[in-house]
């Protein structure tokens, strides 16, 4: 299934995408309201009803797609997880990490798949990072690699928008990764059963129609299952927690390219859809 949060007639609802339509899951996801986190937690129980739901239906073109999950307990991201990107970062003075390098994006940065991304007054070094995202489906700790696929609910497309000047002011990266609207995700959550091999997908990013990033998700240094193992060694992962799994080479800072008002960034992952966001000045919001 492709699970969405969407708005129509001023109300946000849960749904599933079926071709060029959205099926409203309000009744099938009883008790979840508009919270995808609650639906993910209840997915094993609700799946038969969700799959059977066929009405009411809205044309996809007539609804506004919201961030598919807006209230995760954790929003985690791994740095320099593609070899070519790690090498370009090293050329810029950042040592290649010897272990997985994790940082937080504050959940308040989450925004919709087609929503504007704000260029803050406080930074003139806003950059893009195409990423594939993971949604945790099961409360878990100390997950083995063998069990890691089973704790994943699904996948989505993300852009780890980064204010580089703020990022480098702190070794944790968190402030530079967490400006409001700097976490566009979507367009929906594709459930794991529809992604036979998440390491065999193509991830691309274009800026104003020009391709800037392209990679196979199989080129990760630490694959998705290794990431889940590593994180769950430290913390309990909860249903609805989201993870960004790394960006390929040719981020903007590598070519001294930073976002300007009117820039349009599109990120796409084969089989998972695409998000597209226009960058706007802070004064416009």
PDB file of C-alpha atoms in Angstrom:
ATOM      1  CA  UNK A   1       0.000   0.000   0.000  1.00  0.00           C
ATOM      2  CA  UNK A   2       0.884   3.629  -0.452  1.00  0.00           C
ATOM      3  CA  UNK A   3      -0.294   5.317   2.749  1.00  0.00           C
ATOM      4  CA  UNK A   4      -0.878   9.064   2.741  1.00  0.00           C
ATOM      5  CA  UNK A   5      -2.038  11.959   4.828  1.00  0.00           C
ATOM      6  CA  UNK A   6      -4.099  14.301   2.672  1.00  0.00           C
ATOM      7  CA  UNK A   7      -6.280  17.357   3.055  1.00  0.00           C
ATOM      8  CA  UNK A   8      -9.574  18.042   1.340  1.00  0.00           C
ATOM      9  CA  UNK A   9     -12.290  20.515   2.311  1.00  0.00           C
ATOM     10  CA  UNK A  10     -10.044  21.863   5.062  1.00  0.00           C
ATOM     11  CA  UNK A  11      -9.684  18.543   6.872  1.00  0.00           C
ATOM     12  CA  UNK A  12      -6.653  16.248   7.058  1.00  0.00           C
ATOM     13  CA  UNK A  13      -7.297  12.514   6.718  1.00  0.00           C
ATOM     14  CA  UNK A  14      -5.492   9.234   6.278  1.00  0.00           C
ATOM     15  CA  UNK A  15      -5.696   7.478   2.937  1.00  0.00           C
ATOM     16  CA  UNK A  16      -4.124   5.110   0.464  1.00  0.00           C
ATOM     17  CA  UNK A  17      -3.182   5.869  -3.119  1.00  0.00           C
ATOM     18  CA  UNK A  18      -4.781   3.697  -5.779  1.00  0.00           C
ATOM     19  CA  UNK A  19      -3.708   4.778  -9.259  1.00  0.00           C
ATOM     20  CA  UNK A  20      -4.731   8.402  -9.699  1.00  0.00           C
ATOM     21  CA  UNK A  21      -7.109   8.328  -6.723  1.00  0.00           C
ATOM     22  CA  UNK A  22      -6.917   8.448  -2.941  1.00  0.00           C
ATOM     23  CA  UNK A  23      -9.134   6.156  -0.884  1.00  0.00           C
ATOM     24  CA  UNK A  24     -10.174   7.739   2.418  1.00  0.00           C
ATOM     25  CA  UNK A  25      -9.228   5.398   5.281  1.00  0.00           C
ATOM     26  CA  UNK A  26     -10.964   7.307   8.073  1.00  0.00           C
ATOM     27  CA  UNK A  27     -13.373   4.475   8.834  1.00  0.00           C
ATOM     28  CA  UNK A  28     -10.918   1.630   8.228  1.00  0.00           C
ATOM     29  CA  UNK A  29      -8.303   3.280  10.469  1.00  0.00           C
ATOM     30  CA  UNK A  30     -10.732   3.731  13.328  1.00  0.00           C
ATOM     31  CA  UNK A  31      -9.161   5.404  16.345  1.00  0.00           C
ATOM     32  CA  UNK A  32      -6.180   6.807  14.429  1.00  0.00           C
ATOM     33  CA  UNK A  33      -7.673  10.157  13.451  1.00  0.00           C
ATOM     34  CA  UNK A  34      -5.172  11.813  11.104  1.00  0.00           C
ATOM     35  CA  UNK A  35      -2.116  10.326  12.851  1.00  0.00           C
ATOM     36  CA  UNK A  36      -0.014   8.115  10.621  1.00  0.00           C
ATOM     37  CA  UNK A  37       2.066   7.230  13.677  1.00  0.00           C
ATOM     38  CA  UNK A  38      -0.971   5.624  15.290  1.00  0.00           C
ATOM     39  CA  UNK A  39      -1.878   3.853  12.062  1.00  0.00           C
ATOM     40  CA  UNK A  40       1.666   2.463  11.701  1.00  0.00           C
ATOM     41  CA  UNK A  41       1.564   1.187  15.282  1.00  0.00           C
ATOM     42  CA  UNK A  42      -1.726  -0.584  14.544  1.00  0.00           C
ATOM     43  CA  UNK A  43      -0.853  -1.674  10.997  1.00  0.00           C
ATOM     44  CA  UNK A  44      -0.623  -5.436  11.670  1.00  0.00           C
ATOM     45  CA  UNK A  45      -4.136  -5.377  13.119  1.00  0.00           C
ATOM     46  CA  UNK A  46      -5.632  -2.892  10.654  1.00  0.00           C
ATOM     47  CA  UNK A  47      -4.060  -4.152   7.431  1.00  0.00           C
ATOM     48  CA  UNK A  48      -6.986  -6.341   6.279  1.00  0.00           C
ATOM     49  CA  UNK A  49      -9.454  -3.461   6.705  1.00  0.00           C
ATOM     50  CA  UNK A  50      -7.105  -0.976   5.049  1.00  0.00           C
ATOM     51  CA  UNK A  51      -6.528  -3.248   2.068  1.00  0.00           C
ATOM     52  CA  UNK A  52     -10.245  -3.899   1.678  1.00  0.00           C
ATOM     53  CA  UNK A  53     -11.292  -0.245   1.874  1.00  0.00           C
ATOM     54  CA  UNK A  54     -12.575   1.065  -1.479  1.00  0.00           C
ATOM     55  CA  UNK A  55     -14.514   4.229  -0.620  1.00  0.00           C
ATOM     56  CA  UNK A  56     -14.859   7.152  -0.307  1.00  0.00           C
ATOM     57  CA  UNK A  57     -12.543   8.065  -3.157  1.00  0.00           C
ATOM     58  CA  UNK A  58     -10.989  11.396  -4.165  1.00  0.00           C
ATOM     59  CA  UNK A  59      -9.052  12.238  -7.300  1.00  0.00           C
ATOM     60  CA  UNK A  60      -5.395  12.551  -6.410  1.00  0.00           C
ATOM     61  CA  UNK A  61      -5.306  15.849  -8.294  1.00  0.00           C
ATOM     62  CA  UNK A  62      -8.028  17.271  -6.032  1.00  0.00           C
ATOM     63  CA  UNK A  63      -6.309  16.738  -2.681  1.00  0.00           C
ATOM     64  CA  UNK A  64      -3.307  18.280  -0.940  1.00  0.00           C
ATOM     65  CA  UNK A  65      -0.733  15.702   0.063  1.00  0.00           C
ATOM     66  CA  UNK A  66       0.635  16.393   3.543  1.00  0.00           C
ATOM     67  CA  UNK A  67       3.776  15.001   5.165  1.00  0.00           C
ATOM     68  CA  UNK A  68       2.848  11.313   5.424  1.00  0.00           C
ATOM     69  CA  UNK A  69       3.860  11.324   9.075  1.00  0.00           C
ATOM     70  CA  UNK A  70       4.012  14.590  10.993  1.00  0.00           C
ATOM     71  CA  UNK A  71       4.418  13.417  14.588  1.00  0.00           C
ATOM     72  CA  UNK A  72       7.218  10.840  14.844  1.00  0.00           C
ATOM     73  CA  UNK A  73       8.963  10.543  18.179  1.00  0.00           C
ATOM     74  CA  UNK A  74      12.350  10.489  16.423  1.00  0.00           C
ATOM     75  CA  UNK A  75      13.723  11.901  13.161  1.00  0.00           C
ATOM     76  CA  UNK A  76      17.230  10.515  12.688  1.00  0.00           C
ATOM     77  CA  UNK A  77      19.639  10.821   9.773  1.00  0.00           C
ATOM     78  CA  UNK A  78      22.996   9.297   8.915  1.00  0.00           C
ATOM     79  CA  UNK A  79      25.841  11.372   7.513  1.00  0.00           C
ATOM     80  CA  UNK A  80      28.281  10.517   4.742  1.00  0.00           C
ATOM     81  CA  UNK A  81      26.792   7.101   4.043  1.00  0.00           C
ATOM     82  CA  UNK A  82      27.636   6.958   0.336  1.00  0.00           C
ATOM     83  CA  UNK A  83      31.326   6.557  -0.484  1.00  0.00           C
ATOM     84  CA  UNK A  84      31.446   9.251  -3.177  1.00  0.00           C
ATOM     85  CA  UNK A  85      29.723  11.746  -0.874  1.00  0.00           C
ATOM     86  CA  UNK A  86      32.057  10.877   2.005  1.00  0.00           C
ATOM     87  CA  UNK A  87      35.004  11.500  -0.312  1.00  0.00           C
ATOM     88  CA  UNK A  88      33.684  14.879  -1.444  1.00  0.00           C
ATOM     89  CA  UNK A  89      33.084  15.830   2.194  1.00  0.00           C
ATOM     90  CA  UNK A  90      36.646  14.834   3.023  1.00  0.00           C
ATOM     91  CA  UNK A  91      37.912  17.090   0.235  1.00  0.00           C
ATOM     92  CA  UNK A  92      35.971  19.863   1.963  1.00  0.00           C
ATOM     93  CA  UNK A  93      37.778  19.237   5.244  1.00  0.00           C
ATOM     94  CA  UNK A  94      35.400  16.793   6.959  1.00  0.00           C
ATOM     95  CA  UNK A  95      37.097  13.519   7.926  1.00  0.00           C
ATOM     96  CA  UNK A  96      35.433  10.320   6.730  1.00  0.00           C
ATOM     97  CA  UNK A  97      33.821   8.770   9.823  1.00  0.00           C
ATOM     98  CA  UNK A  98      35.102   5.374  10.940  1.00  0.00           C
ATOM     99  CA  UNK A  99      31.652   4.368  12.230  1.00  0.00           C
ATOM    100  CA  UNK A 100      28.062   5.290  11.444  1.00  0.00           C
ATOM    101  CA  UNK A 101      27.587   9.045  11.964  1.00  0.00           C
ATOM    102  CA  UNK A 102      24.111   9.922  13.261  1.00  0.00           C
ATOM    103  CA  UNK A 103      22.392  13.210  13.997  1.00  0.00           C
ATOM    104  CA  UNK A 104      18.900  14.431  14.848  1.00  0.00           C
ATOM    105  CA  UNK A 105      16.593  16.483  12.727  1.00  0.00           C
ATOM    106  CA  UNK A 106      14.043  18.018  15.073  1.00  0.00           C
ATOM    107  CA  UNK A 107      10.541  16.839  14.197  1.00  0.00           C
ATOM    108  CA  UNK A 108       9.374  20.467  13.901  1.00  0.00           C
ATOM    109  CA  UNK A 109      11.275  20.686  10.593  1.00  0.00           C
ATOM    110  CA  UNK A 110       8.896  18.241   8.876  1.00  0.00           C
ATOM    111  CA  UNK A 111       6.880  19.632   5.984  1.00  0.00           C
ATOM    112  CA  UNK A 112       4.866  18.299   3.080  1.00  0.00           C
ATOM    113  CA  UNK A 113       6.108  16.733  -0.147  1.00  0.00           C
ATOM    114  CA  UNK A 114       5.088  19.742  -2.251  1.00  0.00           C
ATOM    115  CA  UNK A 115       5.148  22.473   0.389  1.00  0.00           C
ATOM    116  CA  UNK A 116       7.456  25.503   0.167  1.00  0.00           C
ATOM    117  CA  UNK A 117      10.810  25.297   1.940  1.00  0.00           C
ATOM    118  CA  UNK A 118      11.795  28.492   3.711  1.00  0.00           C
ATOM    119  CA  UNK A 119      15.180  30.164   3.250  1.00  0.00           C
ATOM    120  CA  UNK A 120      15.810  31.623   6.718  1.00  0.00           C
ATOM    121  CA  UNK A 121      17.211  35.111   7.204  1.00  0.00           C
ATOM    122  CA  UNK A 122      19.856  33.540   9.451  1.00  0.00           C
ATOM    123  CA  UNK A 123      21.525  31.482   6.700  1.00  0.00           C
ATOM    124  CA  UNK A 124      22.707  32.003   3.135  1.00  0.00           C
ATOM    125  CA  UNK A 125      24.122  28.480   2.831  1.00  0.00           C
ATOM    126  CA  UNK A 126      20.994  26.339   2.462  1.00  0.00           C
ATOM    127  CA  UNK A 127      21.697  23.096   0.619  1.00  0.00           C
ATOM    128  CA  UNK A 128      19.851  20.002  -0.626  1.00  0.00           C
ATOM    129  CA  UNK A 129      20.420  16.294   0.108  1.00  0.00           C
ATOM    130  CA  UNK A 130      18.374  13.631  -1.693  1.00  0.00           C
ATOM    131  CA  UNK A 131      17.566  10.729   0.613  1.00  0.00           C
ATOM    132  CA  UNK A 132      15.488   7.587   0.897  1.00  0.00           C
ATOM    133  CA  UNK A 133      13.628   7.376   4.191  1.00  0.00           C
ATOM    134  CA  UNK A 134      12.609   4.469   6.408  1.00  0.00           C
ATOM    135  CA  UNK A 135       9.651   4.229   8.799  1.00  0.00           C
ATOM    136  CA  UNK A 136       9.947   1.931  11.797  1.00  0.00           C
ATOM    137  CA  UNK A 137       6.888  -0.279  12.273  1.00  0.00           C
ATOM    138  CA  UNK A 138       7.590  -2.211  15.472  1.00  0.00           C
ATOM    139  CA  UNK A 139       8.785  -1.201  18.915  1.00  0.00           C
ATOM    140  CA  UNK A 140      12.216  -2.793  19.089  1.00  0.00           C
ATOM    141  CA  UNK A 141      15.608  -2.854  20.790  1.00  0.00           C
ATOM    142  CA  UNK A 142      18.789  -4.846  20.086  1.00  0.00           C
ATOM    143  CA  UNK A 143      17.581  -5.868  16.634  1.00  0.00           C
ATOM    144  CA  UNK A 144      19.662  -8.476  14.792  1.00  0.00           C
ATOM    145  CA  UNK A 145      20.455  -8.037  11.130  1.00  0.00           C
ATOM    146  CA  UNK A 146      18.284 -11.056  10.365  1.00  0.00           C
ATOM    147  CA  UNK A 147      15.311  -9.444  12.105  1.00  0.00           C
ATOM    148  CA  UNK A 148      15.870  -5.898  10.843  1.00  0.00           C
ATOM    149  CA  UNK A 149      13.671  -6.155   7.713  1.00  0.00           C
ATOM    150  CA  UNK A 150      10.738  -7.197   9.891  1.00  0.00           C
ATOM    151  CA  UNK A 151      10.753  -4.020  12.006  1.00  0.00           C
ATOM    152  CA  UNK A 152      10.440  -1.711   8.980  1.00  0.00           C
ATOM    153  CA  UNK A 153       6.929  -0.544   8.081  1.00  0.00           C
ATOM    154  CA  UNK A 154       7.806   1.217   4.854  1.00  0.00           C
ATOM    155  CA  UNK A 155       9.797   3.731   2.845  1.00  0.00           C
ATOM    156  CA  UNK A 156       9.474   7.309   1.606  1.00  0.00           C
ATOM    157  CA  UNK A 157      11.353  10.068  -0.222  1.00  0.00           C
ATOM    158  CA  UNK A 158      13.073  12.873   1.670  1.00  0.00           C
ATOM    159  CA  UNK A 159      15.265  15.930   1.310  1.00  0.00           C
ATOM    160  CA  UNK A 160      17.653  16.561   4.197  1.00  0.00           C
ATOM    161  CA  UNK A 161      17.698  20.333   3.679  1.00  0.00           C
ATOM    162  CA  UNK A 162      20.758  21.689   5.459  1.00  0.00           C
ATOM    163  CA  UNK A 163      21.842  25.164   6.535  1.00  0.00           C
ATOM    164  CA  UNK A 164      25.553  24.471   6.161  1.00  0.00           C
ATOM    165  CA  UNK A 165      26.812  27.480   8.130  1.00  0.00           C
ATOM    166  CA  UNK A 166      24.703  26.461  11.130  1.00  0.00           C
ATOM    167  CA  UNK A 167      25.559  22.790  10.642  1.00  0.00           C
ATOM    168  CA  UNK A 168      29.273  23.416  11.011  1.00  0.00           C
ATOM    169  CA  UNK A 169      28.870  25.565  14.122  1.00  0.00           C
ATOM    170  CA  UNK A 170      28.177  22.420  16.114  1.00  0.00           C
ATOM    171  CA  UNK A 171      29.636  18.909  15.843  1.00  0.00           C
ATOM    172  CA  UNK A 172      26.149  17.471  16.408  1.00  0.00           C
ATOM    173  CA  UNK A 173      24.854  19.061  13.131  1.00  0.00           C
ATOM    174  CA  UNK A 174      21.397  19.317  14.727  1.00  0.00           C
ATOM    175  CA  UNK A 175      20.766  23.070  14.460  1.00  0.00           C
ATOM    176  CA  UNK A 176      21.848  23.231  10.835  1.00  0.00           C
ATOM    177  CA  UNK A 177      19.565  20.331   9.993  1.00  0.00           C
ATOM    178  CA  UNK A 178      16.454  21.477  11.832  1.00  0.00           C
ATOM    179  CA  UNK A 179      15.229  24.842  10.573  1.00  0.00           C
ATOM    180  CA  UNK A 180      11.458  24.878  10.161  1.00  0.00           C
ATOM    181  CA  UNK A 181      10.359  23.331   6.827  1.00  0.00           C
ATOM    182  CA  UNK A 182      13.812  21.770   6.252  1.00  0.00           C
ATOM    183  CA  UNK A 183      12.439  18.228   6.374  1.00  0.00           C
ATOM    184  CA  UNK A 184      10.154  17.704   3.369  1.00  0.00           C
ATOM    185  CA  UNK A 185       9.069  14.061   3.166  1.00  0.00           C
ATOM    186  CA  UNK A 186       6.608  12.025   1.148  1.00  0.00           C
ATOM    187  CA  UNK A 187       4.761  11.790  -1.079  1.00  0.00           C
ATOM    188  CA  UNK A 188       3.479   8.751   0.828  1.00  0.00           C
ATOM    189  CA  UNK A 189       4.754   5.753   2.778  1.00  0.00           C
ATOM    190  CA  UNK A 190       5.160   2.717   0.551  1.00  0.00           C
ATOM    191  CA  UNK A 191       4.741  -0.316   2.777  1.00  0.00           C
ATOM    192  CA  UNK A 192       7.695  -2.674   2.982  1.00  0.00           C
ATOM    193  CA  UNK A 193       5.878  -5.559   1.291  1.00  0.00           C
ATOM    194  CA  UNK A 194       5.892  -3.502  -1.939  1.00  0.00           C
ATOM    195  CA  UNK A 195       9.670  -2.942  -1.808  1.00  0.00           C
ATOM    196  CA  UNK A 196      11.305  -6.352  -2.321  1.00  0.00           C
ATOM    197  CA  UNK A 197      14.844  -4.919  -2.185  1.00  0.00           C
ATOM    198  CA  UNK A 198      15.316  -1.395  -0.810  1.00  0.00           C
ATOM    199  CA  UNK A 199      18.965  -1.575  -1.856  1.00  0.00           C
ATOM    200  CA  UNK A 200      18.138  -1.864  -5.568  1.00  0.00           C
ATOM    201  CA  UNK A 201      16.459   1.505  -6.131  1.00  0.00           C
ATOM    202  CA  UNK A 202      17.606   4.631  -7.953  1.00  0.00           C
ATOM    203  CA  UNK A 203      17.724   7.910  -6.040  1.00  0.00           C
ATOM    204  CA  UNK A 204      17.885  11.181  -7.997  1.00  0.00           C
ATOM    205  CA  UNK A 205      17.679  14.902  -7.355  1.00  0.00           C
ATOM    206  CA  UNK A 206      17.185  17.728  -9.827  1.00  0.00           C
ATOM    207  CA  UNK A 207      17.569  21.459  -9.256  1.00  0.00           C
ATOM    208  CA  UNK A 208      15.427  23.591 -11.572  1.00  0.00           C
ATOM    209  CA  UNK A 209      15.137  20.631 -13.929  1.00  0.00           C
ATOM    210  CA  UNK A 210      18.879  19.850 -14.020  1.00  0.00           C
ATOM    211  CA  UNK A 211      19.927  16.530 -12.524  1.00  0.00           C
ATOM    212  CA  UNK A 212      22.416  17.028  -9.696  1.00  0.00           C
ATOM    213  CA  UNK A 213      22.434  13.732  -7.794  1.00  0.00           C
ATOM    214  CA  UNK A 214      21.997  10.117  -8.861  1.00  0.00           C
ATOM    215  CA  UNK A 215      22.888   6.859  -7.153  1.00  0.00           C
ATOM    216  CA  UNK A 216      21.780   3.316  -6.511  1.00  0.00           C
ATOM    217  CA  UNK A 217      20.647   2.736  -2.950  1.00  0.00           C
ATOM    218  CA  UNK A 218      22.873  -0.331  -3.113  1.00  0.00           C
ATOM    219  CA  UNK A 219      25.890   1.995  -2.880  1.00  0.00           C
ATOM    220  CA  UNK A 220      25.332   2.770   0.802  1.00  0.00           C
ATOM    221  CA  UNK A 221      28.364   2.183   3.011  1.00  0.00           C
ATOM    222  CA  UNK A 222      26.090   0.965   5.813  1.00  0.00           C
ATOM    223  CA  UNK A 223      22.917  -0.551   4.426  1.00  0.00           C
ATOM    224  CA  UNK A 224      19.480   0.001   5.933  1.00  0.00           C
ATOM    225  CA  UNK A 225      19.540  -3.143   8.049  1.00  0.00           C
ATOM    226  CA  UNK A 226      22.959  -2.275   9.500  1.00  0.00           C
ATOM    227  CA  UNK A 227      21.551   1.140  10.379  1.00  0.00           C
ATOM    228  CA  UNK A 228      18.620  -0.379  12.280  1.00  0.00           C
ATOM    229  CA  UNK A 229      20.971  -2.747  14.141  1.00  0.00           C
ATOM    230  CA  UNK A 230      23.275   0.124  15.122  1.00  0.00           C
ATOM    231  CA  UNK A 231      20.552   2.500  16.274  1.00  0.00           C
ATOM    232  CA  UNK A 232      18.661  -0.162  18.201  1.00  0.00           C
ATOM    233  CA  UNK A 233      21.826  -0.976  20.148  1.00  0.00           C
ATOM    234  CA  UNK A 234      21.482   2.455  21.730  1.00  0.00           C
ATOM    235  CA  UNK A 235      17.776   3.238  21.851  1.00  0.00           C
ATOM    236  CA  UNK A 236      14.337   1.736  21.629  1.00  0.00           C
ATOM    237  CA  UNK A 237      12.891   2.425  18.206  1.00  0.00           C
ATOM    238  CA  UNK A 238       9.173   3.139  18.158  1.00  0.00           C
ATOM    239  CA  UNK A 239       6.491   2.733  15.473  1.00  0.00           C
ATOM    240  CA  UNK A 240       6.511   5.839  13.324  1.00  0.00           C
ATOM    241  CA  UNK A 241      10.146   6.790  13.980  1.00  0.00           C
ATOM    242  CA  UNK A 242      11.710   7.951  10.725  1.00  0.00           C
ATOM    243  CA  UNK A 243      15.246   7.570   9.428  1.00  0.00           C
ATOM    244  CA  UNK A 244      17.030   9.193   6.482  1.00  0.00           C
ATOM    245  CA  UNK A 245      19.581   6.784   5.070  1.00  0.00           C
ATOM    246  CA  UNK A 246      22.191   9.050   3.448  1.00  0.00           C
ATOM    247  CA  UNK A 247      22.745  11.238   0.407  1.00  0.00           C
ATOM    248  CA  UNK A 248      24.905  10.659  -2.682  1.00  0.00           C
ATOM    249  CA  UNK A 249      27.677  12.850  -4.020  1.00  0.00           C
ATOM    250  CA  UNK A 250      27.248  16.309  -5.565  1.00  0.00           C
ATOM    251  CA  UNK A 251      25.503  18.141  -2.777  1.00  0.00           C
ATOM    252  CA  UNK A 252      25.342  21.862  -3.329  1.00  0.00           C
ATOM    253  CA  UNK A 253      28.220  22.812  -1.055  1.00  0.00           C
ATOM    254  CA  UNK A 254      30.574  20.700  -3.197  1.00  0.00           C
ATOM    255  CA  UNK A 255      30.029  23.096  -6.116  1.00  0.00           C
ATOM    256  CA  UNK A 256      29.320  26.245  -4.064  1.00  0.00           C
ATOM    257  CA  UNK A 257      25.654  25.996  -5.077  1.00  0.00           C
ATOM    258  CA  UNK A 258      23.198  27.182  -2.450  1.00  0.00           C
ATOM    259  CA  UNK A 259      19.480  27.627  -2.661  1.00  0.00           C
ATOM    260  CA  UNK A 260      17.970  30.906  -3.819  1.00  0.00           C
ATOM    261  CA  UNK A 261      14.340  32.084  -3.865  1.00  0.00           C
ATOM    262  CA  UNK A 262      12.405  30.357  -6.626  1.00  0.00           C
ATOM    263  CA  UNK A 263      14.690  27.318  -6.842  1.00  0.00           C
ATOM    264  CA  UNK A 264      12.765  24.060  -7.297  1.00  0.00           C
ATOM    265  CA  UNK A 265      14.227  20.803  -6.002  1.00  0.00           C
ATOM    266  CA  UNK A 266      12.764  17.441  -6.992  1.00  0.00           C
ATOM    267  CA  UNK A 267      13.809  14.194  -5.310  1.00  0.00           C
ATOM    268  CA  UNK A 268      12.689  10.832  -6.660  1.00  0.00           C
ATOM    269  CA  UNK A 269      13.203   7.187  -5.715  1.00  0.00           C
ATOM    270  CA  UNK A 270      12.115   4.502  -8.153  1.00  0.00           C
ATOM    271  CA  UNK A 271       8.933   2.883  -6.925  1.00  0.00           C
ATOM    272  CA  UNK A 272       8.500   5.297  -4.019  1.00  0.00           C
ATOM    273  CA  UNK A 273       7.408   8.434  -5.887  1.00  0.00           C
ATOM    274  CA  UNK A 274       8.793  11.963  -5.873  1.00  0.00           C
ATOM    275  CA  UNK A 275       8.667  15.135  -3.819  1.00  0.00           C
ATOM    276  CA  UNK A 276       9.140  18.621  -5.237  1.00  0.00           C
ATOM    277  CA  UNK A 277       9.624  21.784  -3.198  1.00  0.00           C
ATOM    278  CA  UNK A 278      10.063  25.438  -4.084  1.00  0.00           C
ATOM    279  CA  UNK A 279      12.426  27.490  -1.931  1.00  0.00           C
ATOM    280  CA  UNK A 280      10.993  30.786  -0.725  1.00  0.00           C
ATOM    281  CA  UNK A 281      12.373  33.662   1.352  1.00  0.00           C
ATOM    282  CA  UNK A 282      11.398  33.761   5.004  1.00  0.00           C
ATOM    283  CA  UNK A 283       9.579  37.033   4.528  1.00  0.00           C
ATOM    284  CA  UNK A 284       7.161  35.304   2.144  1.00  0.00           C
ATOM    285  CA  UNK A 285       5.745  33.020   4.827  1.00  0.00           C
TER     286      UNK A 285
END
